[in-house]
mmCIF file of N, CA and C in Angstrom:
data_model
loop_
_atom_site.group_PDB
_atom_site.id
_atom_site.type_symbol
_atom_site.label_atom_id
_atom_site.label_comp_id
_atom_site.label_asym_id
_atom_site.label_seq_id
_atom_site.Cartn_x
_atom_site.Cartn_y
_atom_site.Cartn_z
ATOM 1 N N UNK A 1 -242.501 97.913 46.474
ATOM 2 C CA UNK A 1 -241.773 97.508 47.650
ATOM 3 C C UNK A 1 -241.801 95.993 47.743
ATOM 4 N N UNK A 2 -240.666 95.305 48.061
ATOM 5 C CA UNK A 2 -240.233 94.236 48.268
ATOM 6 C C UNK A 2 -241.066 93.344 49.455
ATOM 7 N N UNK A 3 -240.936 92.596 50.068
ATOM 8 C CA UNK A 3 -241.204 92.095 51.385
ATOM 9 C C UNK A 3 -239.966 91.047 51.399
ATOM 10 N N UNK A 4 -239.706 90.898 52.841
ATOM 11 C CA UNK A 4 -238.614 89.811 53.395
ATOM 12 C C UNK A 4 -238.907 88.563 53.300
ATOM 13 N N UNK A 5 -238.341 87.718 52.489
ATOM 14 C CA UNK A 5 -238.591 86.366 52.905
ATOM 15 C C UNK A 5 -239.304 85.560 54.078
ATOM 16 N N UNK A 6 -240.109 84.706 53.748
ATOM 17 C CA UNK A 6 -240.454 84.603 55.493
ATOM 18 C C UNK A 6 -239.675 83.036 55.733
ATOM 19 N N UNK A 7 -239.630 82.404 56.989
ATOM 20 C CA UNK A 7 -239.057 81.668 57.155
ATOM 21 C C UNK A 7 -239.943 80.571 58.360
ATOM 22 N N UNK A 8 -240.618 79.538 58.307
ATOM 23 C CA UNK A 8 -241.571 79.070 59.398
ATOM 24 C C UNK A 8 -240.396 78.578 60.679
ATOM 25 N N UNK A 9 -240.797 78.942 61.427
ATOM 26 C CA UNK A 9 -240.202 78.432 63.130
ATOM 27 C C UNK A 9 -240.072 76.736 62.771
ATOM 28 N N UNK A 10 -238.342 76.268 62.963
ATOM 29 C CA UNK A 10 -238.568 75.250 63.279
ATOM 30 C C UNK A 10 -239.621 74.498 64.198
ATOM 31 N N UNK A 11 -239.798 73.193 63.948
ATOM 32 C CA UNK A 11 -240.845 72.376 64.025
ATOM 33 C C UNK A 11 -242.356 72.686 64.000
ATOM 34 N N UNK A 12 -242.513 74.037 63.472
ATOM 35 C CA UNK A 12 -243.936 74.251 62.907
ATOM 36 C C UNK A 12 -244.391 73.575 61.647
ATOM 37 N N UNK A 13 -245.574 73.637 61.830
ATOM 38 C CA UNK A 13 -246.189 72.990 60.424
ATOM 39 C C UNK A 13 -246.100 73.775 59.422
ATOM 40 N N UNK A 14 -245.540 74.908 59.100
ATOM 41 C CA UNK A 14 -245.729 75.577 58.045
ATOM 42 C C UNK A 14 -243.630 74.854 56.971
ATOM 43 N N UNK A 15 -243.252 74.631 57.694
ATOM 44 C CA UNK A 15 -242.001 74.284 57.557
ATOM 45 C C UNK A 15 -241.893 72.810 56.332
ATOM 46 N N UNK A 16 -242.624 72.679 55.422
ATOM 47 C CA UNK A 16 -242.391 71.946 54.598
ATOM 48 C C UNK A 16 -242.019 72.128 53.293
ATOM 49 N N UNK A 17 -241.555 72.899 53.254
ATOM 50 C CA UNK A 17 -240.323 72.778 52.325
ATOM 51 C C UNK A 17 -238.935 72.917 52.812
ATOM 52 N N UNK A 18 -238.062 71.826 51.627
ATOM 53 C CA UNK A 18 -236.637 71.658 51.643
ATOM 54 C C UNK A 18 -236.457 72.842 51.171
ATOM 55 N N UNK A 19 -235.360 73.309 52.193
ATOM 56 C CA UNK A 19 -233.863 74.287 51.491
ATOM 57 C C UNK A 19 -232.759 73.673 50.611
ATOM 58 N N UNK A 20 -232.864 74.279 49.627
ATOM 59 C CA UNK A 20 -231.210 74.103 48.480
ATOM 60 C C UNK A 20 -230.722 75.316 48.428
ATOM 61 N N UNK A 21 -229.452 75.080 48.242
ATOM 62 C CA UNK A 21 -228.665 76.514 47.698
ATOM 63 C C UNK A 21 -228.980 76.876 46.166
ATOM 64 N N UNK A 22 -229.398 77.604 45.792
ATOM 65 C CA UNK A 22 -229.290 78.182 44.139
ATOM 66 C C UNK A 22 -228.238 77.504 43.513
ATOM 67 N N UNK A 23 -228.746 76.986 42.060
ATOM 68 C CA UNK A 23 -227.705 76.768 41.145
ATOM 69 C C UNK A 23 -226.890 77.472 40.515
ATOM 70 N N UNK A 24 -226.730 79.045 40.930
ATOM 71 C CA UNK A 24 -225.964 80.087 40.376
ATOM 72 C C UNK A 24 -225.327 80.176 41.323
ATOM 73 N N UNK A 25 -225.228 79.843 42.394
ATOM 74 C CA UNK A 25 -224.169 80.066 43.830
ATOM 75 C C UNK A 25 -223.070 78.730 44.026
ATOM 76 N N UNK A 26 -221.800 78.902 43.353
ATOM 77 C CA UNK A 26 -220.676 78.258 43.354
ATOM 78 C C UNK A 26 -220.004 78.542 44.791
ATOM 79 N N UNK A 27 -219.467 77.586 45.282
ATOM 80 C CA UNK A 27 -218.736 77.338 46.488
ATOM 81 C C UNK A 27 -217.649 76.670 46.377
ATOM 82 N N UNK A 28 -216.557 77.109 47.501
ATOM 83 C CA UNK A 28 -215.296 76.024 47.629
ATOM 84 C C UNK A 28 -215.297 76.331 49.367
ATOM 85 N N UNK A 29 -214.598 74.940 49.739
ATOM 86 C CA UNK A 29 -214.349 75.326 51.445
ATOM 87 C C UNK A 29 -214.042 73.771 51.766
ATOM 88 N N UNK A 30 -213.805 73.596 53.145
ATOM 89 C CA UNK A 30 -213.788 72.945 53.831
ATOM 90 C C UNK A 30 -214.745 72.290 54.853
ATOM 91 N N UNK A 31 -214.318 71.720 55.754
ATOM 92 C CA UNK A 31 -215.075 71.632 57.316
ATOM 93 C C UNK A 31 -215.370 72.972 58.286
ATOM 94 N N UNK A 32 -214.433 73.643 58.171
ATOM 95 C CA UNK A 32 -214.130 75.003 58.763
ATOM 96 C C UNK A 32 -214.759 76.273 58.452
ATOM 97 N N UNK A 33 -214.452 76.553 56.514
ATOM 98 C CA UNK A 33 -215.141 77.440 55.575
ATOM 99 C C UNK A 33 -215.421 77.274 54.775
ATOM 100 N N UNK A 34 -216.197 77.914 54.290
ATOM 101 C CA UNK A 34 -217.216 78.141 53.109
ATOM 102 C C UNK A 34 -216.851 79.314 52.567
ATOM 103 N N UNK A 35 -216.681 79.326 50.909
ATOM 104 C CA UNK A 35 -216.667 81.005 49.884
ATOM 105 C C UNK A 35 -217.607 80.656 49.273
ATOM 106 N N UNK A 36 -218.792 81.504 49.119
ATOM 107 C CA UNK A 36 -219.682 81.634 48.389
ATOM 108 C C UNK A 36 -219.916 82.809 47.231
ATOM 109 N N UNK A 37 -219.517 82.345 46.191
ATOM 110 C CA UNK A 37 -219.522 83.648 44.731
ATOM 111 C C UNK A 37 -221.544 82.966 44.044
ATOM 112 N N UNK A 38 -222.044 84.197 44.297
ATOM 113 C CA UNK A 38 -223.443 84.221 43.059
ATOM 114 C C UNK A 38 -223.223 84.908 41.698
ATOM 115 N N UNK A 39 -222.986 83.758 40.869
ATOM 116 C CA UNK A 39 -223.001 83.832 39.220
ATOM 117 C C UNK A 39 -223.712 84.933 38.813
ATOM 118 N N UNK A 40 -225.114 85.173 39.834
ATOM 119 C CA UNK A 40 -225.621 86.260 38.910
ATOM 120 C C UNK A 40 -225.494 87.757 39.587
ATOM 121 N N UNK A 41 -224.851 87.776 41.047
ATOM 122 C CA UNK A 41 -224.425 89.273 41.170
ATOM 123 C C UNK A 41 -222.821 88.743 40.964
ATOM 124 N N UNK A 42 -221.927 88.739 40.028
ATOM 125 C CA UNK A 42 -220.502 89.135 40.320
ATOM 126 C C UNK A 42 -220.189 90.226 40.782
ATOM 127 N N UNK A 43 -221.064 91.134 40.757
ATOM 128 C CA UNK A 43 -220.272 92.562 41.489
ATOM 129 C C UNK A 43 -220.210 92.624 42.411
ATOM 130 N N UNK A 44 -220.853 91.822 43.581
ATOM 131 C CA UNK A 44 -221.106 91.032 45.119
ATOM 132 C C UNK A 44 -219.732 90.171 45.458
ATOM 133 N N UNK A 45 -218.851 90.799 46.206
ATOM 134 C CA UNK A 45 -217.766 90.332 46.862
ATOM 135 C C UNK A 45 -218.216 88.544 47.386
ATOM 136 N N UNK A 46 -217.028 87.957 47.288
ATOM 137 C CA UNK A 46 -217.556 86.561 47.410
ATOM 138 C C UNK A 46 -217.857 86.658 48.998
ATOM 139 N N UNK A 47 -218.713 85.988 49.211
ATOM 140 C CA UNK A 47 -219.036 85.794 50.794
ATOM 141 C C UNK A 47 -218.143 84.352 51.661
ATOM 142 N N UNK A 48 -217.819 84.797 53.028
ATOM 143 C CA UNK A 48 -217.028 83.739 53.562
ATOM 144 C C UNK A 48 -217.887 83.590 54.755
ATOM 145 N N UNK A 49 -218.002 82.081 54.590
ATOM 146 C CA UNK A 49 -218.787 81.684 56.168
ATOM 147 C C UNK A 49 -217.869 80.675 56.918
ATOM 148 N N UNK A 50 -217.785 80.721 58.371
ATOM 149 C CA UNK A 50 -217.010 80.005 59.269
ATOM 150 C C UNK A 50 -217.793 79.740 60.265
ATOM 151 N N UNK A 51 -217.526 78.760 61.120
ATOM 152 C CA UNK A 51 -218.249 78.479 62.387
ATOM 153 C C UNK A 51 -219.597 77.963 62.060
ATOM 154 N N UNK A 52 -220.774 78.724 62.799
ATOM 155 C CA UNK A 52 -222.094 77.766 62.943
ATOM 156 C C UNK A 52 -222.780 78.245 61.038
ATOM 157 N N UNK A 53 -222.384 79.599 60.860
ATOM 158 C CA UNK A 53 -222.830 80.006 59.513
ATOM 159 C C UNK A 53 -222.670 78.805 58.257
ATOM 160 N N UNK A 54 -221.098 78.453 58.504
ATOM 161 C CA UNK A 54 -220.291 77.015 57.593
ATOM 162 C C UNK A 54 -221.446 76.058 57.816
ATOM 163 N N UNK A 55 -221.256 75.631 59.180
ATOM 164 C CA UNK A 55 -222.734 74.489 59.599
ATOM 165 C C UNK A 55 -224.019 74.978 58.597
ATOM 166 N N UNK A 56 -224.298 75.835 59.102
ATOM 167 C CA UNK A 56 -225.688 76.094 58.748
ATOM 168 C C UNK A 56 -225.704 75.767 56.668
ATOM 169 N N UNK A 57 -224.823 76.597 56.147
ATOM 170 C CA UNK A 57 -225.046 75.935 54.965
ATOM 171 C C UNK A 57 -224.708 74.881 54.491
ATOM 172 N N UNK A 58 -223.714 74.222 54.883
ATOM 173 C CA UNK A 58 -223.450 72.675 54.561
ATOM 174 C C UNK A 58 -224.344 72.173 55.167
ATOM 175 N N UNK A 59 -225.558 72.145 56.047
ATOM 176 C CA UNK A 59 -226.788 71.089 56.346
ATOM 177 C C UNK A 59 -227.733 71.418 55.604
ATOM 178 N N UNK A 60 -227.832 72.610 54.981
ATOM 179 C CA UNK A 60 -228.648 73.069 53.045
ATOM 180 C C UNK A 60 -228.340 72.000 52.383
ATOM 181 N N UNK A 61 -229.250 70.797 52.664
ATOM 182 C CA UNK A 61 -228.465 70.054 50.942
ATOM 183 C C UNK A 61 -230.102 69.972 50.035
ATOM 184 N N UNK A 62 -231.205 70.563 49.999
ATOM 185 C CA UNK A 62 -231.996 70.378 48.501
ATOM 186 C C UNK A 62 -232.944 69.490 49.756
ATOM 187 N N UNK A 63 -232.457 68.358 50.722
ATOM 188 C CA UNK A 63 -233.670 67.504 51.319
ATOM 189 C C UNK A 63 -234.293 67.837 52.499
ATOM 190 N N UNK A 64 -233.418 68.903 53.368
ATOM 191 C CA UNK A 64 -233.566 69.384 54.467
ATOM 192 C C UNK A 64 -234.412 70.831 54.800
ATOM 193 N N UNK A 65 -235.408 70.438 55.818
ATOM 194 C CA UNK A 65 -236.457 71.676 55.868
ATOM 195 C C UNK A 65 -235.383 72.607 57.283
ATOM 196 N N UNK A 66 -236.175 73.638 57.642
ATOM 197 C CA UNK A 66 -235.688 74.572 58.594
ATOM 198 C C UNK A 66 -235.394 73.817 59.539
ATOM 199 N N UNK A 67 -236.399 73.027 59.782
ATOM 200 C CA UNK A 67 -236.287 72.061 61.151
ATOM 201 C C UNK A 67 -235.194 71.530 61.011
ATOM 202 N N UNK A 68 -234.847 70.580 60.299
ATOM 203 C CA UNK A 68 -233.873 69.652 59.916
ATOM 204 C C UNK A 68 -232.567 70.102 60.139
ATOM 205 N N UNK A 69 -232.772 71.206 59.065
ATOM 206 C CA UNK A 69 -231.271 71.842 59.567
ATOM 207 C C UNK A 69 -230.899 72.093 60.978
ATOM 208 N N UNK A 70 -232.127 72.859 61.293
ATOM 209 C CA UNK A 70 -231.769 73.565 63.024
ATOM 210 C C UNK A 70 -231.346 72.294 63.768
ATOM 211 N N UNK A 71 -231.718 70.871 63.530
ATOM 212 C CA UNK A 71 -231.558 69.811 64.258
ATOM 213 C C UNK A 71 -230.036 69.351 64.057
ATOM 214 N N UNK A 72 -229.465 69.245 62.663
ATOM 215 C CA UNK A 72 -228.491 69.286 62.460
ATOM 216 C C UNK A 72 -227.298 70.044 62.890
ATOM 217 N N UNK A 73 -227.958 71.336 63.165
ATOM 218 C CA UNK A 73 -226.777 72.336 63.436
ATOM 219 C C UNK A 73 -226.892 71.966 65.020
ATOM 220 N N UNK A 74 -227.639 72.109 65.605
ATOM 221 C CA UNK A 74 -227.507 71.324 67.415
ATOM 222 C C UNK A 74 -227.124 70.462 67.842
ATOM 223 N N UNK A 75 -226.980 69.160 66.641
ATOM 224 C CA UNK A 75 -226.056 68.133 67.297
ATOM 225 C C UNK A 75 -224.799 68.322 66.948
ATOM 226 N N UNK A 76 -224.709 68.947 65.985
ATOM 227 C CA UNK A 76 -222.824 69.749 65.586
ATOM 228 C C UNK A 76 -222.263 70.288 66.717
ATOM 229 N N UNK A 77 -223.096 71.324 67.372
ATOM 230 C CA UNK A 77 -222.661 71.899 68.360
ATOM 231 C C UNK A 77 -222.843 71.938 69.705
ATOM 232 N N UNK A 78 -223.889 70.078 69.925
ATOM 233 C CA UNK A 78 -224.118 70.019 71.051
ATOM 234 C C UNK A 78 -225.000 71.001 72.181
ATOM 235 N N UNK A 79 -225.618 71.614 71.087
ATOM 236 C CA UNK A 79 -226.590 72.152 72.030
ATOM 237 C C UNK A 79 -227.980 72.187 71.859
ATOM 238 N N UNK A 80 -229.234 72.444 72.693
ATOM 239 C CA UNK A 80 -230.211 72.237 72.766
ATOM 240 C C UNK A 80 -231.022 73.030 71.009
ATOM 241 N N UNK A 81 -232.239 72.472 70.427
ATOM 242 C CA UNK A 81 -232.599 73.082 69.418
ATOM 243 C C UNK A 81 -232.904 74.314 69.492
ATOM 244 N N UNK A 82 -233.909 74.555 70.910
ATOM 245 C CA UNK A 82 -234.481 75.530 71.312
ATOM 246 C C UNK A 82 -233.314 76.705 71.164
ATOM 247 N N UNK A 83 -232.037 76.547 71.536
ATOM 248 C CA UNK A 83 -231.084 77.097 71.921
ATOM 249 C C UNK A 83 -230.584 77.958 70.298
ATOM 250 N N UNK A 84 -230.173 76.924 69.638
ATOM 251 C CA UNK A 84 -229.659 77.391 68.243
ATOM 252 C C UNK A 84 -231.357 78.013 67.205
ATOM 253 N N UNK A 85 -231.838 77.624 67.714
ATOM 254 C CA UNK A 85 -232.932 77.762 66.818
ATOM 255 C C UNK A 85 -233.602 79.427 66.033
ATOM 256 N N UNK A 86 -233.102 80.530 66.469
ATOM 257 C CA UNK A 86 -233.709 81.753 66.477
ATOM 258 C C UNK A 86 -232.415 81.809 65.562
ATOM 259 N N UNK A 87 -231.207 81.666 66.095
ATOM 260 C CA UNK A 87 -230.144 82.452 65.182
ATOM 261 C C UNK A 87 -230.064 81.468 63.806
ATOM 262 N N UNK A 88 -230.587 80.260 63.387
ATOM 263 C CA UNK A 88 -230.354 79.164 61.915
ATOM 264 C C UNK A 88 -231.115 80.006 61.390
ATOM 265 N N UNK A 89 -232.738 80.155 62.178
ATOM 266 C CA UNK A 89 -233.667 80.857 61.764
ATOM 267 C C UNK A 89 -233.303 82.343 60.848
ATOM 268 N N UNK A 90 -233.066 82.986 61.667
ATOM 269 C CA UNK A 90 -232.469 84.390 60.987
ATOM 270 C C UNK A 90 -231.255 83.990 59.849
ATOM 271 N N UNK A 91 -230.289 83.112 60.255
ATOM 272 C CA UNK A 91 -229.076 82.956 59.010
ATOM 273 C C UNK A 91 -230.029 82.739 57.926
ATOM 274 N N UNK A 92 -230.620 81.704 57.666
ATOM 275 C CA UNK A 92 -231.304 81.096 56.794
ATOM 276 C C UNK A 92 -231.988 81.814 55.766
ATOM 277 N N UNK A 93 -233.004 82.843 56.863
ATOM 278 C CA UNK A 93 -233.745 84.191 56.610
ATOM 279 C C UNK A 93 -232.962 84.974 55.574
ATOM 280 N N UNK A 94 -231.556 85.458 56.080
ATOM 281 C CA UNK A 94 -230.403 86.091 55.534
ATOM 282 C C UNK A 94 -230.162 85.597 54.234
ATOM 283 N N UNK A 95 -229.668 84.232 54.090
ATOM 284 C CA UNK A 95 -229.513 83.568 52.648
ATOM 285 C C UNK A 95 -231.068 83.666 51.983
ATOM 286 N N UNK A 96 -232.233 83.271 52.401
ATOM 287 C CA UNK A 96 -232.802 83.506 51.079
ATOM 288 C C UNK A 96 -233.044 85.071 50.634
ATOM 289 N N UNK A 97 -232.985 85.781 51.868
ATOM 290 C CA UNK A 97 -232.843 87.125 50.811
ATOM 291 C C UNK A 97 -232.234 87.726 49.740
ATOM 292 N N UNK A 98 -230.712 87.062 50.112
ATOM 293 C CA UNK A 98 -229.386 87.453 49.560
ATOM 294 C C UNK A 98 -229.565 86.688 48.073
ATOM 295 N N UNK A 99 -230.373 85.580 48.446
ATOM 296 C CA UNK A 99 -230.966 84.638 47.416
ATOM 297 C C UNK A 99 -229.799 83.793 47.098
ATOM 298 N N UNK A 100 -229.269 83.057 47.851
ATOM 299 C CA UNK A 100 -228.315 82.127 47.931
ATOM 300 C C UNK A 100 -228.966 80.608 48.115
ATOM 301 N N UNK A 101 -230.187 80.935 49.058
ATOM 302 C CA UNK A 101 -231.154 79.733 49.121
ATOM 303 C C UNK A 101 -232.411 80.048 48.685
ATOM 304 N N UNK A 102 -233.139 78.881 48.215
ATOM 305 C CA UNK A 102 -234.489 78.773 48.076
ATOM 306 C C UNK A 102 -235.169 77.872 48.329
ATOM 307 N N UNK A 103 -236.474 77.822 48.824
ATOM 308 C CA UNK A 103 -237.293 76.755 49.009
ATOM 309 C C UNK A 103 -237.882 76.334 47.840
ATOM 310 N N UNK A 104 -237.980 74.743 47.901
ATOM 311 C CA UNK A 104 -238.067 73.546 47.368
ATOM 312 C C UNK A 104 -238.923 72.540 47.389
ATOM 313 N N UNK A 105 -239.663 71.974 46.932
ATOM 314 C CA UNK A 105 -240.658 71.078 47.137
ATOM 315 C C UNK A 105 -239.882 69.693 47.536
ATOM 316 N N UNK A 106 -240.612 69.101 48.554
ATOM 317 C CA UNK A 106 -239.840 67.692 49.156
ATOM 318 C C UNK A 106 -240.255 66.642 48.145
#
């Protein structure tokens, strides 16, 4: 049996490592969307992200921890961290399962 990725609560101390996207996960998009195809499931329909999801992985760049992002995605959308913070949390959660992201040494 597997276990779920875990993911530390923004601004905890456990939160030091950077998120990158996998080098097998090719993308095209915009400001708006994101298509995400993984090289190594092709049999996995390409994935489309829009809205805060789009945010959330375009602030994935390889330097940015959970925190970072969650901070990023709150001033995108103007709202408090506390506020966005549970749902980056869970997206995030989501991608490294899917294994689209992985943690990274800073």
């Amino acid at each position: 049996m597997t276990s779920s990725p875990s993911v530390a609560s923004p601004g905890s101390d456990e939160a030091v490592g950077a998120l990158a996207h996998r080098d097998t996960v090719v993308q095209v998009g915009d400001a708006d969307r994101v298509v995400l195809l993984d090289l190594d499931d092709p049999a996995h329909p390409p994935r489309i992200l829009t809205g805060p999801a789009a945010e959330i992985w375009t602030a994935v760049d390889g330097r940015r921890t959970l925190a970072e992002v969650t901070g990023v995605v709150a001033e995108a959308f103007d709202a408090p961290v506390d506020t966005v913070a549970g749902d980056v949390s869970a997206f995030v959660a989501s991608l490294l399962e899917a294994r689209l992201v992985e943690e990274v040494a800073r």
